mmCIF file of C-alpha atoms in Angstrom:
data_model
loop_
_atom_site.group_PDB
_atom_site.id
_atom_site.type_symbol
_atom_site.label_atom_id
_atom_site.label_comp_id
_atom_site.label_asym_id
_atom_site.label_seq_id
_atom_site.Cartn_x
_atom_site.Cartn_y
_atom_site.Cartn_z
ATOM 1 C CA MET A 1 -45.165 16.383 21.501
ATOM 2 C CA SER A 2 -48.741 15.273 20.773
ATOM 3 C CA ALA A 3 -48.098 14.634 17.069
ATOM 4 C CA PRO A 4 -45.257 12.055 17.419
ATOM 5 C CA SER A 5 -47.075 10.159 20.185
ATOM 6 C CA SER A 6 -50.182 9.851 17.982
ATOM 7 C CA VAL A 7 -48.286 8.939 14.795
ATOM 8 C CA VAL A 8 -45.967 6.267 16.229
ATOM 9 C CA PRO A 9 -48.707 3.908 17.579
ATOM 10 C CA ASN A 10 -50.624 4.140 14.280
ATOM 11 C CA LEU A 11 -47.581 3.102 12.253
ATOM 12 C CA SER A 12 -46.432 0.214 14.458
ATOM 13 C CA PRO A 13 -48.695 -0.645 17.420
ATOM 14 C CA PRO A 14 -47.080 -4.041 18.214
ATOM 15 C CA VAL A 15 -43.564 -2.597 18.235
ATOM 16 C CA ALA A 16 -44.611 0.333 20.428
ATOM 17 C CA GLN A 17 -46.275 -2.044 22.884
ATOM 18 C CA ARG A 18 -43.398 -4.547 22.968
ATOM 19 C CA ARG A 19 -40.534 -2.071 23.280
ATOM 20 C CA PRO A 20 -41.821 1.325 24.460
ATOM 21 C CA THR A 21 -38.395 2.195 25.868
ATOM 22 C CA LEU A 22 -36.659 1.873 22.483
ATOM 23 C CA MET A 23 -39.360 3.951 20.802
ATOM 24 C CA SER A 24 -39.109 6.654 23.471
ATOM 25 C CA TYR A 25 -35.303 6.707 23.248
ATOM 26 C CA ALA A 26 -35.505 6.944 19.446
ATOM 27 C CA MET A 27 -37.949 9.858 19.704
ATOM 28 C CA PHE A 28 -35.721 11.654 22.234
ATOM 29 C CA ILE A 29 -32.662 11.142 20.016
ATOM 30 C CA LEU A 30 -34.468 12.401 16.908
ATOM 31 C CA VAL A 31 -35.821 15.456 18.739
ATOM 32 C CA GLY A 32 -32.388 16.169 20.220
ATOM 33 C CA CYS A 33 -30.717 15.947 16.812
ATOM 34 C CA CYS A 34 -33.322 18.275 15.296
ATOM 35 C CA LEU A 35 -32.906 20.791 18.126
ATOM 36 C CA CYS A 36 -29.099 20.674 17.893
ATOM 37 C CA ALA A 37 -29.225 21.114 14.113
ATOM 38 C CA SER A 38 -31.587 24.090 14.400
ATOM 39 C CA LEU A 39 -29.443 25.716 17.112
ATOM 40 C CA VAL A 40 -26.213 25.234 15.135
ATOM 41 C CA GLY A 41 -27.871 26.550 11.979
ATOM 42 C CA SER A 42 -29.155 29.646 13.777
ATOM 43 C CA LEU A 43 -25.767 30.313 15.400
ATOM 44 C CA LEU A 44 -23.844 29.896 12.138
#
């Protein structure tokens, strides 16, 4: 979890400061999708 938190601010500091909730939700959604994809792939 340390990598995404360090990469996001470097790419867009103003956006992260203005709307931290949207950034956090986006990160959670991306992580969830990745986890679901990996689980489905392993099960299949």
